[in-house]
Short mmCIF file of C-alpha atoms in Angstrom, two decimals:
data_model
loop_
_atom_site.label_atom_id
_atom_site.label_comp_id
_atom_site.label_asym_id
_atom_site.label_seq_id
_atom_site.Cartn_x
_atom_site.Cartn_y
_atom_site.Cartn_z
CA UNK A 1 81.47 -36.80 -10.01
CA UNK A 2 85.03 -35.68 -9.43
CA UNK A 3 87.69 -36.34 -12.01
CA UNK A 4 89.90 -39.34 -11.64
CA UNK A 5 92.66 -36.73 -11.15
CA UNK A 6 91.17 -35.25 -8.20
CA UNK A 7 90.02 -38.19 -6.56
CA UNK A 8 93.62 -39.80 -6.04
CA UNK A 9 94.98 -36.32 -5.01
CA UNK A 10 91.96 -36.20 -2.14
CA UNK A 11 92.63 -39.81 -1.59
CA UNK A 12 96.58 -38.84 -1.01
CA UNK A 13 95.06 -36.21 1.19
CA UNK A 14 93.07 -38.79 3.42
CA UNK A 15 96.05 -40.89 3.34
CA UNK A 16 98.35 -37.56 4.80
CA UNK A 17 95.56 -37.15 7.39
CA UNK A 18 96.01 -40.68 8.41
CA UNK A 19 99.89 -40.05 8.97
CA UNK A 20 99.59 -37.03 10.62
CA UNK A 21 97.18 -38.33 13.29
CA UNK A 22 99.02 -41.25 13.69
CA UNK A 23 96.15 -43.59 12.69
CA UNK A 24 96.73 -47.00 10.83
CA UNK A 25 95.79 -47.34 8.00
CA UNK A 26 69.36 -34.86 8.92
CA UNK A 27 42.83 -27.76 8.27
CA UNK A 28 43.53 -25.82 11.24
CA UNK A 29 42.82 -21.76 12.54
CA UNK A 30 45.87 -19.62 13.65
CA UNK A 31 46.63 -19.92 17.14
CA UNK A 32 47.00 -17.21 19.30
CA UNK A 33 50.06 -17.92 21.09
CA UNK A 34 52.52 -14.86 21.87
CA UNK A 35 56.06 -14.38 22.57
CA UNK A 36 57.90 -11.51 24.20
CA UNK A 37 54.55 -9.59 23.64
CA UNK A 38 54.32 -10.20 19.86
CA UNK A 39 52.64 -11.83 17.51
CA UNK A 40 52.80 -12.26 13.59
CA UNK A 41 50.85 -13.35 10.58
CA UNK A 42 51.57 -15.11 7.38
CA UNK A 43 50.54 -14.46 4.24
CA UNK A 44 50.96 -16.89 1.50
CA UNK A 45 50.47 -17.44 -2.61
CA UNK A 46 52.28 -19.90 -4.72
CA UNK A 47 54.17 -19.02 -8.26
CA UNK A 48 53.54 -22.48 -9.23
CA UNK A 49 50.12 -23.93 -8.89
CA UNK A 50 49.88 -27.19 -10.88
CA UNK A 51 49.73 -30.49 -9.29
CA UNK A 52 53.21 -30.64 -10.49
CA UNK A 53 55.95 -28.91 -11.38
CA UNK A 54 59.41 -28.48 -11.71
CA UNK A 55 59.74 -26.75 -8.34
CA UNK A 56 57.42 -25.39 -5.71
CA UNK A 57 56.94 -21.64 -5.02
CA UNK A 58 56.07 -20.50 -1.83
CA UNK A 59 55.83 -16.92 -1.78
CA UNK A 60 55.24 -15.31 1.88
CA UNK A 61 54.83 -12.53 3.83
CA UNK A 62 55.29 -12.06 7.33
CA UNK A 63 53.10 -9.31 9.13
CA UNK A 64 53.72 -7.75 12.80
CA UNK A 65 50.20 -7.81 14.37
CA UNK A 66 51.73 -7.27 17.69
CA UNK A 67 51.95 -3.78 19.66
CA UNK A 68 55.81 -3.96 19.44
CA UNK A 69 58.76 -4.28 17.40
CA UNK A 70 60.03 -7.57 15.86
CA UNK A 71 63.38 -8.36 15.38
CA UNK A 72 62.88 -10.90 12.10
CA UNK A 73 66.00 -12.80 13.33
CA UNK A 74 63.85 -14.13 15.88
CA UNK A 75 61.28 -15.46 13.07
CA UNK A 76 60.97 -18.90 11.78
CA UNK A 77 58.32 -19.90 9.12
CA UNK A 78 57.91 -23.53 8.13
CA UNK A 79 56.33 -24.88 5.40
CA UNK A 80 55.64 -28.57 5.23
CA UNK A 81 55.07 -30.89 2.79
CA UNK A 82 55.47 -34.67 1.37
CA UNK A 83 58.70 -36.23 0.19
CA UNK A 84 58.55 -37.24 -3.34
CA UNK A 85 60.57 -40.16 -2.42
CA UNK A 86 62.30 -41.61 0.00
CA UNK A 87 65.69 -40.01 0.91
CA UNK A 88 64.85 -37.28 -1.60
CA UNK A 89 67.20 -34.20 -1.44
CA UNK A 90 65.65 -30.75 -1.74
CA UNK A 91 67.30 -27.40 -2.75
CA UNK A 92 66.52 -23.97 -1.77
CA UNK A 93 66.50 -20.41 -3.34
CA UNK A 94 65.12 -17.08 -3.42
CA UNK A 95 64.18 -15.58 -6.48
CA UNK A 96 63.67 -12.12 -5.08
CA UNK A 97 62.80 -10.62 -1.78
CA UNK A 98 61.93 -6.87 -0.27
CA UNK A 99 64.17 -8.01 2.59
CA UNK A 100 67.14 -9.48 0.28
CA UNK A 101 67.61 -12.86 -0.75
CA UNK A 102 70.75 -12.56 1.02
CA UNK A 103 69.19 -11.75 4.67
CA UNK A 104 66.92 -14.94 4.26
CA UNK A 105 67.52 -18.70 4.87
CA UNK A 106 65.84 -21.77 4.10
CA UNK A 107 66.59 -25.29 5.49
CA UNK A 108 65.19 -28.52 5.46
CA UNK A 109 63.90 -30.70 8.25
CA UNK A 110 62.11 -34.19 8.80
CA UNK A 111 59.01 -34.34 10.92
CA UNK A 112 59.13 -36.69 14.15
CA UNK A 113 55.61 -37.96 13.17
CA UNK A 114 54.87 -38.10 9.42
CA UNK A 115 51.30 -37.85 8.01
CA UNK A 116 49.74 -38.22 4.98
CA UNK A 117 50.15 -34.75 3.77
CA UNK A 118 54.06 -34.08 5.23
CA UNK A 119 57.03 -35.65 6.46
CA UNK A 120 59.12 -32.77 5.72
CA UNK A 121 59.60 -29.14 6.14
CA UNK A 122 61.10 -26.09 4.62
CA UNK A 123 62.34 -23.48 7.46
CA UNK A 124 62.60 -20.11 6.54
CA UNK A 125 64.77 -17.91 8.80
CA UNK A 126 66.41 -14.30 8.51
CA UNK A 127 69.69 -12.91 9.32
CA UNK A 128 70.39 -10.06 11.50
CA UNK A 129 70.58 -8.19 8.18
CA UNK A 130 66.42 -8.08 7.90
CA UNK A 131 66.31 -6.10 10.61
CA UNK A 132 62.87 -5.72 12.41
CA UNK A 133 59.42 -5.05 11.64
CA UNK A 134 57.30 -2.12 13.20
CA UNK A 135 53.81 -3.08 14.60
CA UNK A 136 51.17 -3.39 11.64
CA UNK A 137 54.76 -3.56 8.81
CA UNK A 138 55.18 -6.78 6.72
CA UNK A 139 58.33 -8.04 5.13
CA UNK A 140 56.89 -7.76 1.52
CA UNK A 141 57.44 -10.15 -0.83
CA UNK A 142 59.41 -13.02 -0.43
CA UNK A 143 59.88 -15.04 -3.83
CA UNK A 144 60.91 -18.32 -2.60
CA UNK A 145 61.27 -21.84 -3.99
CA UNK A 146 62.47 -25.28 -3.70
CA UNK A 147 63.32 -28.41 -5.89
CA UNK A 148 64.22 -31.63 -6.07
CA UNK A 149 68.13 -32.00 -6.35
CA UNK A 150 67.60 -33.87 -9.45
CA UNK A 151 65.09 -31.36 -10.76
CA UNK A 152 62.69 -34.32 -11.56
CA UNK A 153 59.38 -33.00 -11.74
CA UNK A 154 57.61 -33.05 -8.00
CA UNK A 155 54.11 -33.18 -6.69
CA UNK A 156 52.56 -30.70 -4.64
CA UNK A 157 48.92 -31.52 -4.78
CA UNK A 158 49.58 -33.57 -1.61
CA UNK A 159 51.73 -30.89 0.55
CA UNK A 160 50.27 -30.11 3.73
CA UNK A 161 50.93 -26.29 3.53
CA UNK A 162 50.38 -25.88 -0.69
CA UNK A 163 47.47 -24.11 -1.85
CA UNK A 164 46.39 -24.57 -5.83
CA UNK A 165 43.99 -21.46 -5.78
CA UNK A 166 46.16 -19.07 -3.97
CA UNK A 167 47.13 -16.72 -6.52
CA UNK A 168 47.26 -13.49 -4.68
CA UNK A 169 48.37 -13.14 -1.14
CA UNK A 170 46.18 -13.82 1.91
CA UNK A 171 46.47 -15.45 5.47
CA UNK A 172 47.31 -18.86 5.30
CA UNK A 173 47.24 -20.89 8.45
CA UNK A 174 48.82 -23.98 7.03
CA UNK A 175 52.34 -22.66 7.62
CA UNK A 176 53.54 -21.87 11.12
CA UNK A 177 55.52 -19.07 12.54
CA UNK A 178 57.63 -18.63 15.48
CA UNK A 179 58.60 -15.84 17.56
CA UNK A 180 61.26 -16.36 20.19
CA UNK A 181 60.68 -19.88 19.98
CA UNK A 182 56.89 -19.85 20.64
CA UNK A 183 54.39 -20.66 17.53
CA UNK A 184 52.47 -17.84 16.97
CA UNK A 185 50.79 -18.69 13.93
CA UNK A 186 49.50 -21.51 11.98
CA UNK A 187 48.75 -25.19 12.46
CA UNK A 188 51.54 -27.81 11.50
CA UNK A 189 50.64 -31.49 10.37
CA UNK A 190 48.74 -33.24 13.40
CA UNK A 191 51.59 -33.90 16.04
CA UNK A 192 54.15 -31.98 14.76
CA UNK A 193 54.20 -28.46 16.39
CA UNK A 194 57.58 -26.89 16.02
CA UNK A 195 57.66 -26.38 19.49
CA UNK A 196 57.40 -29.41 20.76
CA UNK A 197 60.39 -30.51 22.55
CA UNK A 198 59.95 -34.16 21.14
CA UNK A 199 61.07 -32.74 17.46
CA UNK A 200 64.72 -33.76 16.96
CA UNK A 201 65.35 -31.24 13.99
CA UNK A 202 63.58 -28.35 16.06
CA UNK A 203 66.40 -25.58 16.40
CA UNK A 204 64.63 -23.72 19.26
CA UNK A 205 64.03 -26.75 21.40
CA UNK A 206 64.32 -25.75 25.36
CA UNK A 207 66.98 -28.41 25.77
CA UNK A 208 69.04 -27.01 22.30
CA UNK A 209 72.38 -28.44 22.89
CA UNK A 210 73.50 -25.63 20.46
CA UNK A 211 73.29 -23.26 23.20
CA UNK A 212 74.74 -25.07 25.86
CA UNK A 213 75.86 -28.41 24.62
CA UNK A 214 78.96 -29.47 23.91
CA UNK A 215 80.79 -27.59 21.44
CA UNK A 216 84.32 -26.29 19.51
CA UNK A 217 85.36 -22.95 19.16
CA UNK A 218 88.35 -21.38 18.09
CA UNK A 219 89.23 -17.56 17.31
CA UNK A 220 92.87 -18.49 16.35
CA UNK A 221 94.24 -16.17 18.75
CA UNK A 222 97.56 -17.04 18.67
CA UNK A 223 101.24 -15.80 18.87
CA UNK A 224 102.71 -17.80 16.05
CA UNK A 225 103.25 -21.53 14.59
CA UNK A 226 104.92 -22.56 17.77
CA UNK A 227 102.68 -21.24 20.21
CA UNK A 228 102.33 -24.02 23.19
CA UNK A 229 99.00 -23.25 22.96
CA UNK A 230 98.23 -24.32 19.65
CA UNK A 231 98.88 -28.23 20.64
CA UNK A 232 97.47 -27.37 23.99
CA UNK A 233 93.94 -26.54 21.98
CA UNK A 234 94.11 -29.72 19.81
CA UNK A 235 95.66 -28.51 16.85
CA UNK A 236 98.55 -29.77 14.86
CA UNK A 237 100.65 -27.59 12.48
CA UNK A 238 101.75 -30.03 9.65
CA UNK A 239 105.17 -30.56 8.77
CA UNK A 240 105.11 -34.59 7.60
CA UNK A 241 105.93 -35.37 4.41
CA UNK A 242 103.31 -36.60 1.94
CA UNK A 243 100.29 -35.70 -0.39
CA UNK A 244 98.27 -33.87 -1.23
CA UNK A 245 99.83 -31.86 -3.74
CA UNK A 246 102.91 -31.42 -5.59
CA UNK A 247 105.56 -34.15 -5.85
CA UNK A 248 108.50 -32.90 -3.76
CA UNK A 249 106.77 -30.20 -2.07
CA UNK A 250 106.91 -29.52 1.50
CA UNK A 251 104.61 -28.65 4.63
CA UNK A 252 105.89 -25.69 5.89
CA UNK A 253 104.49 -24.87 9.45
CA UNK A 254 106.31 -21.39 9.59
CA UNK A 255 103.67 -20.10 6.80
CA UNK A 256 101.01 -20.63 9.03
CA UNK A 257 100.76 -17.23 10.92
CA UNK A 258 98.73 -14.91 12.92
CA UNK A 259 97.57 -11.46 13.01
CA UNK A 260 94.72 -8.91 14.02
CA UNK A 261 92.53 -7.78 11.38
CA UNK A 262 89.29 -4.93 12.51
CA UNK A 263 89.73 -6.75 15.66
CA UNK A 264 89.77 -10.27 15.04
CA UNK A 265 92.85 -12.32 15.32
CA UNK A 266 93.14 -14.47 12.04
CA UNK A 267 95.06 -17.33 10.85
CA UNK A 268 97.13 -16.93 7.36
CA UNK A 269 98.28 -20.05 5.58
CA UNK A 270 100.71 -19.18 2.76
CA UNK A 271 101.70 -21.45 0.10
CA UNK A 272 104.46 -20.70 -2.07
CA UNK A 273 106.26 -21.89 -5.47
CA UNK A 274 109.26 -20.83 -7.47
CA UNK A 275 107.85 -23.71 -10.10
CA UNK A 276 109.70 -26.47 -8.81
CA UNK A 277 108.32 -29.34 -6.41
CA UNK A 278 111.36 -28.29 -4.30
CA UNK A 279 110.61 -24.63 -4.17
CA UNK A 280 107.17 -25.35 -3.12
CA UNK A 281 105.65 -24.71 0.53
CA UNK A 282 102.36 -25.75 1.26
CA UNK A 283 100.21 -25.26 4.52
CA UNK A 284 97.84 -27.12 6.64
CA UNK A 285 96.57 -27.05 10.58
CA UNK A 286 94.37 -30.22 11.64
CA UNK A 287 92.86 -31.27 15.29
CA UNK A 288 94.77 -33.67 16.59
CA UNK A 289 91.67 -36.23 17.65
CA UNK A 290 89.26 -37.45 15.16
CA UNK A 291 86.30 -36.73 17.68
CA UNK A 292 83.66 -34.86 15.69
CA UNK A 293 80.91 -36.11 14.04
CA UNK A 294 77.42 -35.19 13.22
CA UNK A 295 76.42 -31.36 14.04
CA UNK A 296 77.51 -28.41 12.64
CA UNK A 297 80.80 -27.38 11.02
CA UNK A 298 81.27 -23.38 10.14
CA UNK A 299 84.48 -21.20 9.66
CA UNK A 300 84.71 -17.85 7.99
CA UNK A 301 87.29 -17.92 5.25
CA UNK A 302 88.99 -15.58 2.83
CA UNK A 303 89.42 -16.78 -0.08
CA UNK A 304 92.10 -15.28 -2.66
CA UNK A 305 92.38 -15.51 -6.85
CA UNK A 306 95.31 -14.02 -7.19
CA UNK A 307 98.74 -14.08 -5.38
CA UNK A 308 99.83 -11.66 -3.10
CA UNK A 309 103.07 -11.70 -5.04
CA UNK A 310 104.68 -12.66 -8.36
CA UNK A 311 102.43 -14.33 -11.51
CA UNK A 312 99.09 -15.59 -11.08
CA UNK A 313 97.88 -19.11 -12.40
CA UNK A 314 99.10 -21.95 -10.31
CA UNK A 315 96.04 -24.67 -9.85
CA UNK A 316 95.43 -23.63 -6.11
CA UNK A 317 93.36 -25.49 -3.68
CA UNK A 318 92.33 -23.72 -0.73
CA UNK A 319 90.12 -25.66 1.94
CA UNK A 320 87.89 -26.25 4.67
CA UNK A 321 87.05 -29.94 5.53
CA UNK A 322 86.36 -32.93 7.99
CA UNK A 323 87.85 -36.35 7.34
CA UNK A 324 89.30 -39.41 8.74
CA UNK A 325 91.21 -42.40 8.29
CA UNK A 326 90.59 -45.27 5.37
CA UNK A 327 91.17 -48.34 7.56
CA UNK A 328 91.15 -50.49 4.15
CA UNK A 329 89.95 -50.12 0.87
CA UNK A 330 86.37 -49.22 0.31
CA UNK A 331 85.69 -49.18 4.10
CA UNK A 332 82.32 -47.92 4.93
CA UNK A 333 83.37 -46.15 7.95
CA UNK A 334 85.65 -43.38 5.80
CA UNK A 335 84.10 -39.89 5.96
CA UNK A 336 85.16 -36.58 4.45
CA UNK A 337 83.32 -33.45 3.92
CA UNK A 338 85.10 -30.78 1.83
CA UNK A 339 84.74 -27.02 0.60
CA UNK A 340 87.39 -26.60 -1.93
CA UNK A 341 88.14 -23.69 -3.91
CA UNK A 342 90.24 -23.53 -6.99
CA UNK A 343 90.69 -20.01 -7.91
CA UNK A 344 92.63 -21.00 -11.28
CA UNK A 345 90.65 -23.99 -11.81
CA UNK A 346 92.90 -27.56 -12.20
CA UNK A 347 91.18 -31.14 -12.45
CA UNK A 348 90.03 -30.24 -15.67
CA UNK A 349 88.71 -26.57 -14.88
CA UNK A 350 89.54 -23.99 -16.75
CA UNK A 351 88.65 -21.12 -14.06
CA UNK A 352 87.09 -20.09 -10.69
CA UNK A 353 85.28 -23.09 -9.35
CA UNK A 354 83.86 -24.26 -5.83
CA UNK A 355 83.35 -27.62 -5.03
CA UNK A 356 81.27 -29.10 -1.88
CA UNK A 357 82.04 -32.89 -1.57
CA UNK A 358 80.70 -35.67 0.52
CA UNK A 359 82.68 -39.45 0.61
CA UNK A 360 81.53 -42.13 1.70
CA UNK A 361 84.52 -44.35 0.53
CA UNK A 362 87.35 -45.21 -1.87
CA UNK A 363 89.91 -47.85 -3.23
CA UNK A 364 93.22 -46.17 -4.11
CA UNK A 365 94.29 -48.97 -6.55
CA UNK A 366 92.51 -50.15 -8.77
CA UNK A 367 90.79 -46.74 -8.01
CA UNK A 368 86.83 -46.47 -7.13
CA UNK A 369 85.29 -43.56 -5.27
CA UNK A 370 81.92 -43.32 -3.84
CA UNK A 371 81.14 -39.42 -3.41
CA UNK A 372 78.54 -36.96 -4.35
CA UNK A 373 79.68 -33.40 -5.13
CA UNK A 374 77.87 -29.64 -6.17
CA UNK A 375 80.02 -27.24 -7.64
CA UNK A 376 79.69 -23.73 -8.71
CA UNK A 377 81.55 -22.02 -11.28
CA UNK A 378 82.11 -18.38 -10.31
CA UNK A 379 84.72 -16.66 -8.24
CA UNK A 380 84.75 -16.69 -4.46
CA UNK A 381 87.79 -14.21 -3.82
CA UNK A 382 87.00 -12.60 -0.26
CA UNK A 383 85.43 -13.42 3.04
CA UNK A 384 82.75 -16.26 2.97
CA UNK A 385 80.85 -17.94 5.69
CA UNK A 386 81.05 -21.65 5.30
CA UNK A 387 78.70 -23.88 7.31
CA UNK A 388 78.05 -27.66 6.81
CA UNK A 389 75.65 -29.58 8.96
CA UNK A 390 75.25 -33.32 9.49
CA UNK A 391 71.89 -34.93 11.10
CA UNK A 392 70.63 -38.32 10.73
CA UNK A 393 69.10 -37.71 7.15
CA UNK A 394 71.78 -35.38 4.68
CA UNK A 395 75.05 -33.31 4.82
CA UNK A 396 73.78 -30.01 3.79
CA UNK A 397 76.33 -27.23 2.80
CA UNK A 398 75.64 -23.38 2.95
CA UNK A 399 77.89 -20.36 1.69
CA UNK A 400 76.93 -16.67 3.49
CA UNK A 401 73.64 -18.16 4.67
CA UNK A 402 72.46 -19.84 1.50
CA UNK A 403 72.14 -23.22 0.59
CA UNK A 404 74.48 -24.52 -1.66
CA UNK A 405 74.15 -28.18 -1.61
CA UNK A 406 72.49 -30.77 -0.08
CA UNK A 407 73.79 -34.67 0.01
CA UNK A 408 72.08 -38.11 0.89
CA UNK A 409 71.75 -40.43 3.84
CA UNK A 410 74.28 -42.54 1.71
CA UNK A 411 77.51 -40.63 2.77
CA UNK A 412 76.57 -39.94 6.19
CA UNK A 413 79.70 -40.54 8.64
CA UNK A 414 79.78 -43.65 10.95
CA UNK A 415 82.76 -42.32 12.99
CA UNK A 416 84.58 -39.28 14.03
CA UNK A 417 86.66 -37.14 11.91
CA UNK A 418 89.03 -34.62 12.64
CA UNK A 419 88.65 -30.81 11.41
CA UNK A 420 90.91 -29.36 8.87
CA UNK A 421 92.21 -26.12 6.82
CA UNK A 422 94.67 -26.61 4.01
CA UNK A 423 96.11 -24.61 0.88
CA UNK A 424 98.40 -26.35 -1.69
CA UNK A 425 99.18 -26.66 -5.36
CA UNK A 426 97.37 -29.71 -7.51
CA UNK A 427 100.39 -29.39 -10.65
CA UNK A 428 102.71 -27.19 -11.78
CA UNK A 429 100.90 -27.11 -15.36
CA UNK A 430 98.66 -23.70 -14.60
CA UNK A 431 102.07 -21.29 -14.12
CA UNK A 432 105.09 -22.64 -15.41
CA UNK A 433 107.14 -19.55 -14.91
CA UNK A 434 110.27 -19.97 -11.95
CA UNK A 435 109.45 -16.30 -10.78
CA UNK A 436 108.68 -16.87 -7.18
CA UNK A 437 104.99 -16.23 -5.85
CA UNK A 438 102.92 -16.89 -3.00
CA UNK A 439 99.35 -17.41 -2.20
CA UNK A 440 97.31 -16.66 0.95
CA UNK A 441 94.25 -18.27 2.78
CA UNK A 442 92.86 -16.80 5.79
CA UNK A 443 90.78 -18.19 8.32
CA UNK A 444 88.63 -15.76 11.03
CA UNK A 445 87.03 -18.62 13.40
CA UNK A 446 86.01 -22.10 13.75
CA UNK A 447 83.40 -23.46 15.11
CA UNK A 448 81.39 -27.18 15.68
CA UNK A 449 78.57 -27.96 17.67
CA UNK A 450 78.09 -31.53 18.53
CA UNK A 451 74.77 -33.46 17.62
CA UNK A 452 72.99 -30.19 16.76
CA UNK A 453 71.56 -28.58 13.14
CA UNK A 454 72.60 -24.69 13.40
CA UNK A 455 71.01 -22.49 10.91
CA UNK A 456 73.42 -19.79 9.52
CA UNK A 457 72.00 -17.24 11.43
CA UNK A 458 72.08 -19.15 14.44
CA UNK A 459 76.22 -20.02 13.74
CA UNK A 460 76.31 -16.08 13.10
CA UNK A 461 74.71 -15.89 16.80
CA UNK A 462 76.80 -18.02 18.39
CA UNK A 463 79.89 -16.94 17.62
CA UNK A 464 79.00 -13.19 18.34
CA UNK A 465 78.31 -14.46 21.70
CA UNK A 466 81.68 -16.07 22.23
CA UNK A 467 83.16 -12.69 21.37
CA UNK A 468 81.04 -10.70 23.41
CA UNK A 469 82.00 -13.15 26.42
CA UNK A 470 85.58 -12.42 25.60
CA UNK A 471 85.77 -16.23 24.59
CA UNK A 472 88.71 -17.02 22.06
CA UNK A 473 88.87 -20.32 22.65
CA UNK A 474 86.61 -23.51 24.22
CA UNK A 475 86.35 -27.11 23.93
CA UNK A 476 84.00 -29.19 25.44
CA UNK A 477 83.41 -31.84 22.96
CA UNK A 478 84.16 -34.99 24.47
CA UNK A 479 86.75 -37.68 22.81
CA UNK A 480 85.58 -40.80 21.53
#
C-alpha cells in the first residue's frame, strides 16, 4: 500500500477537489462465418503444460485463410478459462512476438453465461502498428501469458481453451477469432458467442455505446487559461488554496498554457519553485461536474524527468486521475483512480516510480485508508497513452496499450467523479537550492466513454475519428 505520507497528501488532494467543485465535505469445430470477405484460423500451443502452473501460457498464431488482406486491428481472439477464485484479478503479459509485443493488447472479460470450464476470457487484440496479413500469411509466434495478480498457483486443467498436450502449433477450435465483429473461427463455451449482443463485455456489440453513446472528448484547443471556452466546456483551472503539495504554495492558472505541436493542440502544466513554499507555483485543471463513473478514461500525457530550466531533483508528482469528495470519514461512496508519476521519487522512493491507485475510502484522523495500487520503478519520460477502464467487475489500467494493473471489485465507484490533471511538489527535500526551476507536464487529449470498456486500440481509433472529423470538443455525457 501507499506510504502514510503519500496517503495523507492524496487525502488533501481530495479535500482540495471538494473545495474546487463547491462540494460539501468488469468441444466444437471451427465456424465458417466470414466478415468482409475474410476468414481466419488460429493455431495454439502451450508453454506451460501442467494442470497447475505459476502462469498460463497460451502461445498463438493467427492465419489469414481468406482471399483478401486482413487488417490485424480488426481481429480479436478470445481464450476462455475458469477463474481460480471469486473476484480474482489477473494480469496479461507478452513475452515475445514476431509482430512486437507493443502491438498486441490483452484484456480480461467475464462471460454472460458461465460454464463448468469457463467464466472468463482473455481477449487479444492488435494495434494499427501490427499491420495486415496477406492471404495465407500468419502473425508468427505470439508468446503470451497471464497470471493471478497475487502470483498464487493457478489451475488450468479445467479451462475451456487449455490443451495440456499441445506442445506444437496446431489449429485450435477452443479459441475464437472475430474479424470486423463477426466470429470467423472457433467455438466459445456454450451460450457465449462473442458476437452475442447480450454479452455485456462484448466490445463489438452492434449497439456498441463506444461508437455512438455518451462521451467526452477534448483536444485542449484553447487560446489560454482565461479562454471562456474552458469554462463553457466544463473545466475549471484551479486558483483556490489548499493541498496537496508544499505548504504555502499557490495554484497558478496562468501557468496552464496551450500551444500547437506536430499539428495537435497541447495543454502544458508548469510547476515552478525557488526552494520555498511562497515561491512554489503548482497547476491543476479539473471538470466542474462529478458526472463520470463507469466506462473508459484515456489521455495522452507527456511526463518529464528533468526541469526545463534550473537544477533537477524536486519531489514532483505528475498526474491524470478521477476523484469525488469524501462526504464523511470512511464513507463508502468515495472513489479515486490515479496515474501518478514521480520522476525524482518521493514518499520514501529514491528514483523514478509510476503508481496506479484505486481508492475505496479513507479516514483523515486518525488516518486509515482502503486502497490498492500497482507501481513500476523506471523512467516514464516522454509521451504515454494512459487508459483506465471501470466495469462492474474491476478497474484496469493500461500504459501504451499494455496492461499495467488490475484492481478488484471492492474499489469500484458508487457515484460520479471529476476528471483531473495536476502537477505539484510533495516537499522541498529533493532539491534544497534556492535557484529557480520549472517543470512541465503536457496533455494532448482526454477521452471518457460512458458505461463502455474500450481496448487501448479502440481508444486510439476513436480519437483518430474525432480528429479526422475536425472535432476538437464533444461532451454528450449527461449530468448526474
